[in-house]
CSV table of C-alpha atoms in Angstrom, one decimal:
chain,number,residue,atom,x,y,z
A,1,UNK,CA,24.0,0.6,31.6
A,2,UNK,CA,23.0,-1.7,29.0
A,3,UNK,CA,20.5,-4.5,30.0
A,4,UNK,CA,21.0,-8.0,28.2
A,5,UNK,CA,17.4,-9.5,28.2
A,6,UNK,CA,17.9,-13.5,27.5
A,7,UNK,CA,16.3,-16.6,27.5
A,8,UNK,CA,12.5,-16.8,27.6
A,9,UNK,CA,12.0,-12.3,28.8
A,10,UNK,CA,13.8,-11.5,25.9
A,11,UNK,CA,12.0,-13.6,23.5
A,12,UNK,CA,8.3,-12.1,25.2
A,13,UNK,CA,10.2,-9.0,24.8
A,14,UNK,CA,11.2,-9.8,20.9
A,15,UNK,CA,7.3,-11.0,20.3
A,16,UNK,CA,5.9,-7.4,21.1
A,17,UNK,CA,8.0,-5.7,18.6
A,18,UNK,CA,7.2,-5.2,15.2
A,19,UNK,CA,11.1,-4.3,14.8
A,20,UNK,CA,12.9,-7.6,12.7
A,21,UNK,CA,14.3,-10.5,14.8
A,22,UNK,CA,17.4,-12.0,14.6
A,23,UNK,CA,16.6,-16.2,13.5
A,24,UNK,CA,18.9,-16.9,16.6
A,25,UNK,CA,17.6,-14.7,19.3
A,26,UNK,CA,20.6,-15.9,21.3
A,27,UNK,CA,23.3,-15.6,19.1
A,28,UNK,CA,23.1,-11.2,19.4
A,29,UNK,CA,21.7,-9.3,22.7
A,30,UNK,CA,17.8,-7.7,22.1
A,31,UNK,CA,18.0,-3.7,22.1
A,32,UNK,CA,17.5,-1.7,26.3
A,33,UNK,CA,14.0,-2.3,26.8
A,34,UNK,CA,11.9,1.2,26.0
A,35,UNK,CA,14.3,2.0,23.1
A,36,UNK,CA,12.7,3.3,19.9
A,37,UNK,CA,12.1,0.9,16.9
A,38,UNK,CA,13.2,4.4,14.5
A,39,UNK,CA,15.2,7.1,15.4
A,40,UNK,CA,14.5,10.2,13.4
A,41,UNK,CA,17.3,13.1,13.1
A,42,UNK,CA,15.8,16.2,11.3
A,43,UNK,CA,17.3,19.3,10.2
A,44,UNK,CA,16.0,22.4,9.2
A,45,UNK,CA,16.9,25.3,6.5
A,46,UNK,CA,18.3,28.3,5.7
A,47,UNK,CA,16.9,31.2,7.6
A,48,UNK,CA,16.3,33.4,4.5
A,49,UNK,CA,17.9,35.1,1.7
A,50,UNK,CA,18.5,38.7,2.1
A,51,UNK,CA,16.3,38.6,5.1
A,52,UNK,CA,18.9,37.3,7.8
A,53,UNK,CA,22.2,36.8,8.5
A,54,UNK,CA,23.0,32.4,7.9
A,55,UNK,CA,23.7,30.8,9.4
A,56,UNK,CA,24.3,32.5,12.2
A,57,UNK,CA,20.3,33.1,12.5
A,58,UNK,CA,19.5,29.5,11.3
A,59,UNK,CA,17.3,27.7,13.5
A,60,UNK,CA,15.2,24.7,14.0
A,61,UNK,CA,12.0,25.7,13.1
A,62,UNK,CA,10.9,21.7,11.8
A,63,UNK,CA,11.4,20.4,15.8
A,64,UNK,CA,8.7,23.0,17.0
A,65,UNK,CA,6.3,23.2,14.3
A,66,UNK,CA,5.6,19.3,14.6
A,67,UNK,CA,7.4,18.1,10.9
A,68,UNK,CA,9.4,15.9,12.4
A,69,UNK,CA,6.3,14.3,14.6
A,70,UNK,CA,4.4,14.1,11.5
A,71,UNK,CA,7.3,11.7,9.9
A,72,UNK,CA,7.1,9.9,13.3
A,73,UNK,CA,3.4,9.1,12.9
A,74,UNK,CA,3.6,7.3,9.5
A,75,UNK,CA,6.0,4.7,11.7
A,76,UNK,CA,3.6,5.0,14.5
A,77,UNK,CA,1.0,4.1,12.5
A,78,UNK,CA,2.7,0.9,11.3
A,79,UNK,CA,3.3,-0.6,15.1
A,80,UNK,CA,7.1,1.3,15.7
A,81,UNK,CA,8.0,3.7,18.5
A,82,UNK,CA,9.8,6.5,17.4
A,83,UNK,CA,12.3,9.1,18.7
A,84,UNK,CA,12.7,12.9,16.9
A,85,UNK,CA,15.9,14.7,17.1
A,86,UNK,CA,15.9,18.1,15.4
A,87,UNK,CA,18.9,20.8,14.6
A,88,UNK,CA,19.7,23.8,12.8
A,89,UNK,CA,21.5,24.4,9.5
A,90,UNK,CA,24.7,25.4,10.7
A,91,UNK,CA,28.3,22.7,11.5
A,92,UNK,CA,28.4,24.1,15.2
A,93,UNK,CA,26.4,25.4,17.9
A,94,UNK,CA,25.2,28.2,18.1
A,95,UNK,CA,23.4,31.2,19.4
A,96,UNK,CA,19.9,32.2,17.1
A,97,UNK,CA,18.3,36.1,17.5
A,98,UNK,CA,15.4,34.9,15.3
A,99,UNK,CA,14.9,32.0,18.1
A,100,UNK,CA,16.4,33.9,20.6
A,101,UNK,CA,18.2,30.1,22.1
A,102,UNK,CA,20.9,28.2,21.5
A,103,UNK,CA,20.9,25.6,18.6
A,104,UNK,CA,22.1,22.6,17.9
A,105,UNK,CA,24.4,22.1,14.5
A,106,UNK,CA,25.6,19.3,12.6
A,107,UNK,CA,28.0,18.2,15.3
A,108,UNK,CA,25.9,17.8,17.7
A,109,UNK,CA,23.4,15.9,15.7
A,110,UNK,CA,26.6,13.7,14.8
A,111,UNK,CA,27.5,13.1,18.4
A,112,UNK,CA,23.5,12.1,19.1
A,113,UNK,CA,23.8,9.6,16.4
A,114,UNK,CA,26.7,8.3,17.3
A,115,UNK,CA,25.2,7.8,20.6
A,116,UNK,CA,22.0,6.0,19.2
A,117,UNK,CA,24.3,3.5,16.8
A,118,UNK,CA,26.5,2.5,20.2
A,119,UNK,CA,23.2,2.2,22.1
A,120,UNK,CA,20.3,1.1,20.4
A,121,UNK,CA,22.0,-0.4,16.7
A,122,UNK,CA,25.6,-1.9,16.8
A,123,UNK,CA,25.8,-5.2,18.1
A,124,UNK,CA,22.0,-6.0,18.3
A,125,UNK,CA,19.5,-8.3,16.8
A,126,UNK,CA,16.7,-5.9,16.3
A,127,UNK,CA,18.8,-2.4,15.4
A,128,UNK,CA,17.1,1.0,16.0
A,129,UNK,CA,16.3,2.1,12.4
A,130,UNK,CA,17.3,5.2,11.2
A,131,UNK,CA,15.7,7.6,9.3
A,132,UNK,CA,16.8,11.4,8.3
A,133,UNK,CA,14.6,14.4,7.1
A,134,UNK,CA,16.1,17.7,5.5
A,135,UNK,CA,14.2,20.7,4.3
A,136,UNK,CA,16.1,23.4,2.0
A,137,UNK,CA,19.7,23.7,3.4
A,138,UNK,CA,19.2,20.6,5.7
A,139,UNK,CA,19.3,18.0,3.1
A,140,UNK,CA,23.2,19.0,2.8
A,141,UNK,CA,23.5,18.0,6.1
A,142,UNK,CA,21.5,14.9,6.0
A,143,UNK,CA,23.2,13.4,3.0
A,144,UNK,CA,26.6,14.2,3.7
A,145,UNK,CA,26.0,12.5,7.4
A,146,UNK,CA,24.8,9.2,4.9
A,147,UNK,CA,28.4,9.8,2.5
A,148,UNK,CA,30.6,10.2,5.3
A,149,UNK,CA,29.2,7.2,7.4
A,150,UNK,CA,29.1,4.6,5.0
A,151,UNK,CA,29.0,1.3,6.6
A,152,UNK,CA,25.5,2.5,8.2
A,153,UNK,CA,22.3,1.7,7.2
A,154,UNK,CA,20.0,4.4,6.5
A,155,UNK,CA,16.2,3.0,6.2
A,156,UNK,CA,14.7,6.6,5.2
A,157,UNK,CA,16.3,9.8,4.0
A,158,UNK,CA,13.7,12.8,3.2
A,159,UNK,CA,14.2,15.5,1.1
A,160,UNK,CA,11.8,18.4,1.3
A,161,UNK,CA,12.8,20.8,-1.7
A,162,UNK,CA,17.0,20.4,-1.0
A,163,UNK,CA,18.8,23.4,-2.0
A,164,UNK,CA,22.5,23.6,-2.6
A,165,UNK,CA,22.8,27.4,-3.1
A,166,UNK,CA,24.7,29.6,-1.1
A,167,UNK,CA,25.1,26.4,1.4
A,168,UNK,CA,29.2,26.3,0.6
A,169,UNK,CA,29.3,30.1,1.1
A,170,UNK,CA,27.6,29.8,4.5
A,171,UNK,CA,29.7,27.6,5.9
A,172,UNK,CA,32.9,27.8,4.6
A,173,UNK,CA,34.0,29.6,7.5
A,174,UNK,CA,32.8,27.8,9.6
A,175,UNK,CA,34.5,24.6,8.2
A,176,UNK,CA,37.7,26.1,7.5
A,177,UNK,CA,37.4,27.5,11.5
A,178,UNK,CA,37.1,23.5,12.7
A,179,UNK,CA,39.5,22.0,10.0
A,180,UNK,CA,42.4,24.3,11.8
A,181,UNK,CA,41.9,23.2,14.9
A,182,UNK,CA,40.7,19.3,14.9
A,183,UNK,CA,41.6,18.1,11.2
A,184,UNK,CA,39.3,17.0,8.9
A,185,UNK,CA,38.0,14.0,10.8
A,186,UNK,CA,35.4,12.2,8.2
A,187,UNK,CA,38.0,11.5,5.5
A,188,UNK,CA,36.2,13.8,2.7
A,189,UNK,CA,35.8,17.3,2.6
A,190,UNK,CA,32.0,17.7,3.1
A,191,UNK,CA,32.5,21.4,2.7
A,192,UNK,CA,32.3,20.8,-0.7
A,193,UNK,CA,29.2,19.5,-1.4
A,194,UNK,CA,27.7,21.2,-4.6
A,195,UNK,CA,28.4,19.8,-8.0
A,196,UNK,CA,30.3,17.8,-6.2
A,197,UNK,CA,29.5,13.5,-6.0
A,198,UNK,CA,30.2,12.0,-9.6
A,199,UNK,CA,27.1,10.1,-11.2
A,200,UNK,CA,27.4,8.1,-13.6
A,201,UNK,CA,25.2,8.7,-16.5
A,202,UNK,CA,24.3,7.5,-20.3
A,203,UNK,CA,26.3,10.3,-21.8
A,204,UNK,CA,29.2,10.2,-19.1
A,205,UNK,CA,30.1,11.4,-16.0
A,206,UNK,CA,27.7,14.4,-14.3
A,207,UNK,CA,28.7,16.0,-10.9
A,208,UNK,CA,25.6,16.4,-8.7
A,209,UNK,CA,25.0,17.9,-4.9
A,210,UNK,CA,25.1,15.9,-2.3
A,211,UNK,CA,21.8,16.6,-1.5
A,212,UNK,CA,20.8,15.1,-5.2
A,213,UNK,CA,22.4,11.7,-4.6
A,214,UNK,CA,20.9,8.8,-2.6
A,215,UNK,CA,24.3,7.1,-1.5
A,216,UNK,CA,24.7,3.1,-1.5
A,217,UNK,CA,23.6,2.9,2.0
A,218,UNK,CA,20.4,4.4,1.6
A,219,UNK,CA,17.6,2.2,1.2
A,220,UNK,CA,14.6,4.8,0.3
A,221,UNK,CA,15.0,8.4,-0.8
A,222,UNK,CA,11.5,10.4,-0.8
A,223,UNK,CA,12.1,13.6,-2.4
A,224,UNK,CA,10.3,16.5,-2.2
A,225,UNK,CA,9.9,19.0,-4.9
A,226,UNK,CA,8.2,21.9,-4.4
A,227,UNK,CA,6.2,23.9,-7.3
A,228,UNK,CA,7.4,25.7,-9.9
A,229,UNK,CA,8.0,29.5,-10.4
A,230,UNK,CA,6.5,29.8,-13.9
A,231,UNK,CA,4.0,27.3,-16.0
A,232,UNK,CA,3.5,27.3,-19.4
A,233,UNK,CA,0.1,28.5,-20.0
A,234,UNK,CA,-1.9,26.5,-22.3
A,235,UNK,CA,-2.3,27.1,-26.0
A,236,UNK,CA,1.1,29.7,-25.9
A,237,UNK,CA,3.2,29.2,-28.9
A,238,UNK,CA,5.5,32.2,-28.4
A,239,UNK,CA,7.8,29.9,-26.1
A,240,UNK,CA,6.9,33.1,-23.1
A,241,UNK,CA,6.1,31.9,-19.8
A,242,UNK,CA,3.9,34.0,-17.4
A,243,UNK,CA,3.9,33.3,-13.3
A,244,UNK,CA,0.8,31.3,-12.4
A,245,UNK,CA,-0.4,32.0,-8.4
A,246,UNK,CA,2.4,33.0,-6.0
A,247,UNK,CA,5.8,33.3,-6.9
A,248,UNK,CA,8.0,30.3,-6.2
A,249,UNK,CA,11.8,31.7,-6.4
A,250,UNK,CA,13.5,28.5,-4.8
A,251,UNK,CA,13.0,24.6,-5.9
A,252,UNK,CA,14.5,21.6,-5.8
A,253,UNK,CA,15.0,20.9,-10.0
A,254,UNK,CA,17.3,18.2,-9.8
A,255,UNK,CA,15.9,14.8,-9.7
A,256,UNK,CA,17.6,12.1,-6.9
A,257,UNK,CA,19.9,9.6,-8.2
A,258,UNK,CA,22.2,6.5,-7.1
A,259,UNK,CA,26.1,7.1,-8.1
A,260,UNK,CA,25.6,4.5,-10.8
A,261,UNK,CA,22.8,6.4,-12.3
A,262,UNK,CA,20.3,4.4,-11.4
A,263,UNK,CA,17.0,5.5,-9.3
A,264,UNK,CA,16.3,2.4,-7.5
A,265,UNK,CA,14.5,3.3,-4.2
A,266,UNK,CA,14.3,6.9,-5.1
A,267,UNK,CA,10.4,8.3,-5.2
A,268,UNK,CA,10.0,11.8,-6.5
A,269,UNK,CA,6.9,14.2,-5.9
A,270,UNK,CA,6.8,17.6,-7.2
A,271,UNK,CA,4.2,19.9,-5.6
A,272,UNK,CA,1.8,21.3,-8.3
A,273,UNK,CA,0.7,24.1,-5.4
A,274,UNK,CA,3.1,24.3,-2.2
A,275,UNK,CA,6.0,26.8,-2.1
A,276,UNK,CA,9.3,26.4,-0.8
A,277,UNK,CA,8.5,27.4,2.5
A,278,UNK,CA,5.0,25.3,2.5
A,279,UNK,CA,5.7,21.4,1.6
A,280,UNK,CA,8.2,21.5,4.8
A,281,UNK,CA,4.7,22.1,7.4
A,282,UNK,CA,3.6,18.8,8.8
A,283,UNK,CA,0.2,19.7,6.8
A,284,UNK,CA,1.2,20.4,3.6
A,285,UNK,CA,0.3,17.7,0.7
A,286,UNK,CA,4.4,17.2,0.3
A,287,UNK,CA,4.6,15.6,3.9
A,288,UNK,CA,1.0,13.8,3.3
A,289,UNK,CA,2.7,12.1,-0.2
A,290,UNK,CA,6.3,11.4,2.2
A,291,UNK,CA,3.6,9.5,4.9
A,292,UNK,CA,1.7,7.4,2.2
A,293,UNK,CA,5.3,6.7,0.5
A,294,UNK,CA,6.2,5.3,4.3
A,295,UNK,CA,2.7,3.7,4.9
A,296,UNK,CA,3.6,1.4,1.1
A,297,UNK,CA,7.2,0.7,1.6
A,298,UNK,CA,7.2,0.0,5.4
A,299,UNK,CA,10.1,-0.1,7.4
A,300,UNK,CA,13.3,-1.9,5.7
């Protein structure tokens, strides 16, 4: 049950948070006492290509390997508590043989948010923040939980190396499958999310993923790019490239942008040595840049 701290508690309580204030502390109740200052839902990738069967064999491999703890420790570091979430790439629950356990999908992560907005954000003076990190297939879930709830506030959304292909494929079924039987409950089809979200742009309308566009409620979008699978060597006039150091078959190429075009509070790092499958680990360089990125721009 909710607790309502007033008068001169909740004010103590209000002074030993770095979380914002409301100016009238008794006009709105304080957030339950112990409830995190940012709430962090994170959702992993595809589980290969031409390795595994997805997403049937997705998994969350950020949750266990410590990604999502990483992102909690730039917040940490700044005076907030924090609480990590983490799921699979896939709309449903599911069964995993690569994990061997039961994952969580998209609806469950929409059904824990839900349940942190009604507990910790609507209706209070110092709101839970919340803050979303994608890797590969992930940021297709992550941005299309940001298009289809609009009139919430997302402080962060992280993108490391988003990738659109094959994700309509994967889960077509899987959409089609829930449509039948509940309706479409979000009012838009997030099925269809690549080359999908107009942006406007100087030469006209573009349609870009939903993983490449920072909607209006999203107050910072860190992108992650990861390296590229062939450099120009220096001094080669032929226009040939040639591979440099391990092969890099799947990037992020596409640049973040706002529906109007514009970039404001989108930052973009593209990895000059890390992989795909390397700027998601909560050592890589990527993750370093996405915790200094937090560290300047502080929690909104």
């Amino acid at each position: 049950m909710r607790r309502l701290w007033i008068g001169f508690f909740g004010v103590l309580l209000a002074a030993c948070s770095n979380a914002p204030q409301s100016s009238e502390v008794g006009a709105q109740a304080l957030r339950p006492a112990g409830s995190p200052d940012v709430a962090i839902f994170v959702v992993s990738g595809r589980c290969g290509v031409g390795t595994c069967s997805a997403p049937e064999q997705n998994w969350d491999y950020l949750g266990p390997q410590g990604t999502g703890q990483a992102v909690a420790q730039a917040f940490q570091a700044l005076g907030y508590s924090t609480q990590v979430y983490s799921y699979s790439a896939h709309l449903r629950s599911h069964y995993s043989s690569i994990s061997r356990k039961t994952e969580p999908g998209f609806l469950e992560l929409e059904a824990q948010f839900k349940a942190v907005l009604q507990n910790w954000v609507n209706g209070f003076s110092n709101p839970t923040r919340i803050v979303l990190v994608g890797h590969s297939h992930g940021t297709n879930w992550t941005h299309n939980l940001t298009r289809i709830y609009s009139a919430v506030r997302f402080a962060y959304v992280i993108d490391l190396d988003g990738i659109c292909y094959l994700w309509e494929d994967d889960n077509a079924p899987y959409f089609r499958d829930y449509y039948a039987q509940n309706g479409n409950p979000w009012g838009v089809d997030i099925s269809d999310s690549c080359d999908a979200i107009p942006v406007k742009r100087w030469y006209g309308t573009s349609y870009y993923n939903a993983k490449d566009v920072a909607f209006a409620n999203t107050t910072y979008n860190l992108e992650v790019q990861s390296k590229r699978v062939f450099l120009r060597r220096e001094g080669q006039q032929n226009g040939d490239v040639e591979p440099q150091g391990e092969t890099n078959f799947a990037y992020d190429y596409t640049a973040n942008r706002r529906t109007n075009g514009s970039t404001t509070g989108i930052y973009t790092y593209v990895s000059s040595s890390e992989g795909h499958n390397q700027v998601d680990e909560p050592g890589s360089q990527a993750v370093a840049w996405v915790k200094s990125q937090i560290q300047r721009l502080g929690l909104p």
